Amino acid sequence: FVGALPYSLTFKDSRDVARAKLVAFEATRHSHLNDSWDVESYRLSVTYKGNGLSIDRIACRVLAAPIRRTHDVNFPTLTNITDAFGSQVNEPAFTSLWGATLNKEKQQEAIDDGKIDLTQTFGATLDFAGNAKSAPIFQSIILHRNRDSESAGWVGSMPQGLVFEDSPAELFKKINTQPVQRSDSALTGHAVWHFDAYTLHVLYSNIDNRLLRLKLLAPSTWKCIEDV
């Protein structure tokens, strides 16, 4: 590309120079391997090369409108969710978390598919373990950001004080212990930690530099790819 770039950026600019040129939008900057800013009517993401010595790619994107929730729901606490790990899909410790949303049709999803899709209501996906001889057992929950997997987005309490607007840099500040697994690609990254009540798997965007989804798993059920 040889045309004009936004905010007088050039592909020769270093990371420090790019940040200086966009200092007016510093309050919106989210960073990790790369940087992103919300500028006027769009999001500007800058990818670097050479350890930040120059710009590799620039993305300008108008953000889509949030997906609306199909109806209002009462979000369960994280303590009640993790306490329900190991419960069968028809036990009150589990069913009481989701109110009228968890009807017989939704419970059948756990039997047929091993998961229950609550993305349009709670912004969550529930995963189960078990076999055909017994009722499915609640094993993990995925908390989705709005529009992740076409979800209306989880807006209940989040583990470890996290919020979806956290950058990866903020994620690693809030959870300042070494993850048991961590990996980054050009588009996304993830990290995994073990806590007493759950294992936490966090997926984040390396373009928008924001959290995409959080998965809480019952203790001792997570396996890294190398173990599978």
mmCIF file of C-alpha atoms in Angstrom:
data_model
loop_
_atom_site.group_PDB
_atom_site.id
_atom_site.type_symbol
_atom_site.label_atom_id
_atom_site.label_comp_id
_atom_site.label_asym_id
_atom_site.label_seq_id
_atom_site.Cartn_x
_atom_site.Cartn_y
_atom_site.Cartn_z
ATOM 1 C CA PHE A 1 0.000 0.000 0.000
ATOM 2 C CA VAL A 2 1.453 3.358 -1.040
ATOM 3 C CA GLY A 3 -1.432 5.706 -0.192
ATOM 4 C CA ALA A 4 -1.824 7.973 2.800
ATOM 5 C CA LEU A 5 -2.114 6.212 6.162
ATOM 6 C CA PRO A 6 -4.287 7.478 9.017
ATOM 7 C CA TYR A 7 -2.897 9.996 11.516
ATOM 8 C CA SER A 8 0.290 10.527 9.487
ATOM 9 C CA LEU A 9 1.521 7.007 10.227
ATOM 10 C CA THR A 10 4.133 5.461 7.935
ATOM 11 C CA PHE A 11 5.297 1.867 7.687
ATOM 12 C CA LYS A 12 8.742 3.036 8.825
ATOM 13 C CA ASP A 13 7.375 4.236 12.166
ATOM 14 C CA SER A 14 8.510 2.402 15.272
ATOM 15 C CA ARG A 15 6.089 1.469 18.038
ATOM 16 C CA ASP A 16 7.150 4.516 20.069
ATOM 17 C CA VAL A 17 6.623 6.836 17.101
ATOM 18 C CA ALA A 18 3.189 5.339 16.339
ATOM 19 C CA ARG A 19 2.116 5.805 19.950
ATOM 20 C CA ALA A 20 3.348 9.399 19.905
ATOM 21 C CA LYS A 21 1.333 10.161 16.770
ATOM 22 C CA LEU A 22 -1.797 8.712 18.386
ATOM 23 C CA VAL A 23 -1.271 10.232 21.826
ATOM 24 C CA ALA A 24 -4.627 12.045 21.590
ATOM 25 C CA PHE A 25 -6.291 8.613 21.844
ATOM 26 C CA GLU A 26 -3.997 7.223 24.544
ATOM 27 C CA ALA A 27 -6.911 6.603 26.919
ATOM 28 C CA THR A 28 -8.335 4.072 24.452
ATOM 29 C CA ARG A 29 -5.085 2.217 23.729
ATOM 30 C CA HIS A 30 -5.079 -1.560 24.333
ATOM 31 C CA SER A 31 -1.756 -3.316 23.953
ATOM 32 C CA HIS A 32 0.076 -6.620 23.989
ATOM 33 C CA LEU A 33 2.128 -7.759 21.000
ATOM 34 C CA ASN A 34 0.516 -4.936 19.027
ATOM 35 C CA ASP A 35 -1.525 -1.790 19.702
ATOM 36 C CA SER A 36 -5.119 -0.765 19.056
ATOM 37 C CA TRP A 37 -6.886 2.562 19.537
ATOM 38 C CA ASP A 38 -10.498 3.680 19.225
ATOM 39 C CA VAL A 39 -10.203 6.757 17.020
ATOM 40 C CA GLU A 40 -13.226 8.865 16.144
ATOM 41 C CA SER A 41 -15.605 6.458 14.376
ATOM 42 C CA TYR A 42 -13.494 3.296 14.039
ATOM 43 C CA ARG A 43 -10.886 1.041 15.674
ATOM 44 C CA LEU A 44 -7.315 1.354 14.473
ATOM 45 C CA SER A 45 -5.041 -1.646 15.022
ATOM 46 C CA VAL A 46 -1.320 -1.551 14.310
ATOM 47 C CA THR A 47 0.823 -4.674 13.969
ATOM 48 C CA TYR A 48 4.591 -4.317 14.250
ATOM 49 C CA LYS A 49 7.612 -6.226 13.011
ATOM 50 C CA GLY A 50 11.237 -6.319 14.045
ATOM 51 C CA ASN A 51 10.357 -6.177 17.752
ATOM 52 C CA GLY A 52 8.511 -2.899 17.265
ATOM 53 C CA LEU A 53 11.038 -1.225 14.990
ATOM 54 C CA SER A 54 8.525 -0.668 12.186
ATOM 55 C CA ILE A 55 4.873 -1.161 11.232
ATOM 56 C CA ASP A 56 3.879 -4.331 9.412
ATOM 57 C CA ARG A 57 0.095 -3.908 9.001
ATOM 58 C CA ILE A 58 -2.639 -1.397 9.818
ATOM 59 C CA ALA A 59 -6.318 -2.350 10.169
ATOM 60 C CA CYS A 60 -9.180 0.162 10.281
ATOM 61 C CA ARG A 61 -12.510 -1.330 11.286
ATOM 62 C CA VAL A 62 -15.952 0.031 12.110
ATOM 63 C CA LEU A 63 -17.275 -1.981 15.045
ATOM 64 C CA ALA A 64 -20.534 -3.876 14.592
ATOM 65 C CA ALA A 65 -23.493 -3.066 16.831
ATOM 66 C CA PRO A 66 -23.813 -5.330 19.898
ATOM 67 C CA ILE A 67 -26.120 -8.350 19.693
ATOM 68 C CA ARG A 68 -29.218 -7.818 21.839
ATOM 69 C CA ARG A 69 -30.212 -10.329 24.494
ATOM 70 C CA THR A 70 -33.405 -12.221 23.655
ATOM 71 C CA HIS A 71 -34.774 -11.547 27.149
ATOM 72 C CA ASP A 72 -33.591 -10.385 30.563
ATOM 73 C CA VAL A 73 -32.019 -12.986 32.852
ATOM 74 C CA ASN A 74 -30.609 -13.103 36.380
ATOM 75 C CA PHE A 75 -26.937 -14.019 36.277
ATOM 76 C CA PRO A 76 -25.717 -16.590 38.814
ATOM 77 C CA THR A 77 -22.663 -15.899 40.957
ATOM 78 C CA LEU A 78 -19.374 -17.515 40.048
ATOM 79 C CA THR A 79 -19.355 -19.268 43.427
ATOM 80 C CA ASN A 80 -22.724 -20.879 42.698
ATOM 81 C CA ILE A 81 -21.517 -21.902 39.241
ATOM 82 C CA THR A 82 -18.307 -23.532 40.450
ATOM 83 C CA ASP A 83 -20.154 -25.158 43.370
ATOM 84 C CA ALA A 84 -22.428 -26.802 40.767
ATOM 85 C CA PHE A 85 -19.522 -28.466 38.922
ATOM 86 C CA GLY A 86 -20.105 -32.214 39.105
ATOM 87 C CA SER A 87 -23.896 -31.853 39.361
ATOM 88 C CA GLN A 88 -26.143 -33.699 36.948
ATOM 89 C CA VAL A 89 -28.115 -31.654 34.448
ATOM 90 C CA ASN A 90 -31.388 -32.319 36.298
ATOM 91 C CA GLU A 91 -30.159 -31.593 39.836
ATOM 92 C CA PRO A 92 -31.383 -28.406 41.612
ATOM 93 C CA ALA A 93 -27.828 -27.209 42.300
ATOM 94 C CA PHE A 94 -27.480 -26.851 38.525
ATOM 95 C CA THR A 95 -31.010 -26.102 37.293
ATOM 96 C CA SER A 96 -31.536 -23.281 39.827
ATOM 97 C CA LEU A 97 -28.732 -21.273 38.218
ATOM 98 C CA TRP A 98 -30.524 -20.664 34.926
ATOM 99 C CA GLY A 99 -34.193 -20.106 35.798
ATOM 100 C CA ALA A 100 -36.873 -20.630 33.173
ATOM 101 C CA THR A 101 -34.272 -20.496 30.399
ATOM 102 C CA LEU A 102 -33.249 -24.061 31.242
ATOM 103 C CA ASN A 103 -36.341 -25.824 29.906
ATOM 104 C CA LYS A 104 -36.634 -29.495 28.904
ATOM 105 C CA GLU A 105 -35.485 -28.712 25.377
ATOM 106 C CA LYS A 106 -32.277 -27.113 26.688
ATOM 107 C CA GLN A 107 -31.647 -30.014 29.058
ATOM 108 C CA GLN A 108 -32.000 -32.388 26.111
ATOM 109 C CA GLU A 109 -29.159 -30.516 24.367
ATOM 110 C CA ALA A 110 -26.828 -31.721 27.125
ATOM 111 C CA ILE A 111 -27.875 -35.313 26.451
ATOM 112 C CA ASP A 112 -27.723 -35.054 22.655
ATOM 113 C CA ASP A 113 -24.747 -32.713 22.166
ATOM 114 C CA GLY A 114 -22.823 -32.663 25.433
ATOM 115 C CA LYS A 115 -23.412 -28.934 25.772
ATOM 116 C CA ILE A 116 -26.166 -26.359 26.303
ATOM 117 C CA ASP A 117 -26.179 -23.200 24.184
ATOM 118 C CA LEU A 118 -27.179 -20.171 26.265
ATOM 119 C CA THR A 119 -25.398 -17.644 24.047
ATOM 120 C CA GLN A 120 -28.545 -15.665 23.193
ATOM 121 C CA THR A 121 -29.632 -15.293 26.827
ATOM 122 C CA PHE A 122 -26.749 -15.570 29.297
ATOM 123 C CA GLY A 123 -23.932 -15.249 26.746
ATOM 124 C CA ALA A 124 -22.593 -18.615 27.906
ATOM 125 C CA THR A 125 -22.048 -22.180 26.730
ATOM 126 C CA LEU A 126 -22.267 -25.052 29.236
ATOM 127 C CA ASP A 127 -20.276 -28.253 28.686
ATOM 128 C CA PHE A 128 -20.983 -31.700 30.137
ATOM 129 C CA ALA A 129 -19.312 -35.057 30.669
ATOM 130 C CA GLY A 130 -20.866 -38.478 30.997
ATOM 131 C CA ASN A 131 -22.273 -41.339 28.989
ATOM 132 C CA ALA A 132 -25.604 -42.673 27.791
ATOM 133 C CA LYS A 133 -26.133 -44.629 31.021
ATOM 134 C CA SER A 134 -26.371 -41.571 33.290
ATOM 135 C CA ALA A 135 -27.473 -37.933 33.240
ATOM 136 C CA PRO A 136 -24.834 -35.516 31.886
ATOM 137 C CA ILE A 137 -22.558 -33.940 34.499
ATOM 138 C CA PHE A 138 -21.817 -30.198 34.453
ATOM 139 C CA GLN A 139 -18.097 -29.820 33.787
ATOM 140 C CA SER A 140 -17.335 -26.342 32.426
ATOM 141 C CA ILE A 141 -18.751 -23.003 31.319
ATOM 142 C CA ILE A 142 -17.628 -20.599 28.599
ATOM 143 C CA LEU A 143 -18.312 -16.900 29.201
ATOM 144 C CA HIS A 144 -18.507 -15.137 25.832
ATOM 145 C CA ARG A 145 -17.840 -11.558 24.897
ATOM 146 C CA ASN A 146 -20.683 -9.946 22.963
ATOM 147 C CA ARG A 147 -20.539 -11.200 19.345
ATOM 148 C CA ASP A 148 -18.110 -14.009 20.170
ATOM 149 C CA SER A 149 -19.863 -17.090 18.711
ATOM 150 C CA GLU A 150 -22.797 -14.766 17.888
ATOM 151 C CA SER A 151 -23.361 -14.342 21.614
ATOM 152 C CA ALA A 152 -25.287 -11.615 23.416
ATOM 153 C CA GLY A 153 -22.402 -11.560 25.880
ATOM 154 C CA TRP A 154 -21.946 -12.511 29.515
ATOM 155 C CA VAL A 155 -22.414 -9.489 31.808
ATOM 156 C CA GLY A 156 -22.374 -11.317 35.145
ATOM 157 C CA SER A 157 -19.439 -11.471 37.536
ATOM 158 C CA MET A 158 -16.069 -12.505 36.109
ATOM 159 C CA PRO A 159 -13.204 -14.450 37.709
ATOM 160 C CA GLN A 160 -10.111 -12.752 39.099
ATOM 161 C CA GLY A 161 -11.583 -9.266 38.618
ATOM 162 C CA LEU A 162 -11.373 -9.536 34.832
ATOM 163 C CA VAL A 163 -13.575 -7.644 32.366
ATOM 164 C CA PHE A 164 -13.842 -8.230 28.629
ATOM 165 C CA GLU A 165 -12.364 -4.790 27.903
ATOM 166 C CA ASP A 166 -9.102 -5.819 29.574
ATOM 167 C CA SER A 167 -6.123 -5.968 27.261
ATOM 168 C CA PRO A 168 -3.836 -9.004 27.399
ATOM 169 C CA ALA A 169 -1.327 -6.770 29.197
ATOM 170 C CA GLU A 170 -3.960 -6.001 31.851
ATOM 171 C CA LEU A 171 -4.884 -9.698 32.056
ATOM 172 C CA PHE A 172 -1.339 -10.643 33.030
ATOM 173 C CA LYS A 173 -1.203 -7.809 35.570
ATOM 174 C CA LYS A 174 -4.432 -8.914 37.255
ATOM 175 C CA ILE A 175 -3.320 -12.556 37.326
ATOM 176 C CA ASN A 176 0.362 -12.110 38.081
ATOM 177 C CA THR A 177 1.200 -15.765 38.576
ATOM 178 C CA GLN A 178 2.821 -17.868 35.862
ATOM 179 C CA PRO A 179 0.195 -19.591 33.679
ATOM 180 C CA VAL A 180 0.522 -23.339 33.201
ATOM 181 C CA GLN A 181 0.130 -22.793 29.464
ATOM 182 C CA ARG A 182 0.447 -19.695 27.294
ATOM 183 C CA SER A 183 0.598 -19.195 23.543
ATOM 184 C CA ASP A 184 0.231 -16.364 21.009
ATOM 185 C CA SER A 185 -0.498 -16.319 17.292
ATOM 186 C CA ALA A 186 -0.980 -13.412 14.895
ATOM 187 C CA LEU A 187 -4.727 -13.287 15.599
ATOM 188 C CA THR A 188 -5.277 -14.648 19.111
ATOM 189 C CA GLY A 189 -3.568 -15.841 22.255
ATOM 190 C CA HIS A 190 -4.514 -17.854 25.305
ATOM 191 C CA ALA A 191 -3.378 -18.578 28.835
ATOM 192 C CA VAL A 192 -4.386 -21.161 31.451
ATOM 193 C CA TRP A 193 -4.234 -21.032 35.250
ATOM 194 C CA HIS A 194 -5.251 -23.509 37.940
ATOM 195 C CA PHE A 195 -7.133 -22.206 40.984
ATOM 196 C CA ASP A 196 -8.668 -24.123 43.890
ATOM 197 C CA ALA A 197 -12.265 -23.996 42.619
ATOM 198 C CA TYR A 198 -11.649 -24.076 38.860
ATOM 199 C CA THR A 199 -9.188 -24.011 35.986
ATOM 200 C CA LEU A 200 -9.342 -20.785 33.978
ATOM 201 C CA HIS A 201 -8.663 -20.671 30.213
ATOM 202 C CA VAL A 202 -8.633 -17.167 28.715
ATOM 203 C CA LEU A 203 -8.758 -16.512 24.972
ATOM 204 C CA TYR A 204 -7.872 -12.992 23.805
ATOM 205 C CA SER A 205 -7.575 -11.105 20.529
ATOM 206 C CA ASN A 206 -4.165 -9.964 19.356
ATOM 207 C CA ILE A 207 -5.852 -7.590 16.895
ATOM 208 C CA ASP A 208 -8.338 -5.776 19.157
ATOM 209 C CA ASN A 209 -6.230 -6.567 22.254
ATOM 210 C CA ARG A 210 -9.268 -7.516 24.309
ATOM 211 C CA LEU A 211 -10.558 -10.649 26.013
ATOM 212 C CA LEU A 212 -12.787 -12.823 23.818
ATOM 213 C CA ARG A 213 -13.934 -15.642 26.097
ATOM 214 C CA LEU A 214 -13.236 -17.179 29.470
ATOM 215 C CA LYS A 215 -13.672 -20.873 30.184
ATOM 216 C CA LEU A 216 -13.985 -22.150 33.743
ATOM 217 C CA LEU A 217 -13.495 -25.894 34.147
ATOM 218 C CA ALA A 218 -14.010 -28.180 37.106
ATOM 219 C CA PRO A 219 -10.690 -28.862 38.875
ATOM 220 C CA SER A 220 -8.545 -31.667 37.427
ATOM 221 C CA THR A 221 -10.540 -31.869 34.160
ATOM 222 C CA TRP A 222 -8.350 -29.670 31.926
ATOM 223 C CA LYS A 223 -5.754 -31.240 29.673
ATOM 224 C CA CYS A 224 -3.254 -29.354 27.543
ATOM 225 C CA ILE A 225 -3.050 -30.259 23.871
ATOM 226 C CA GLU A 226 0.161 -32.204 24.462
ATOM 227 C CA ASP A 227 -1.664 -34.461 26.959
ATOM 228 C CA VAL A 228 -4.577 -35.348 24.654
#
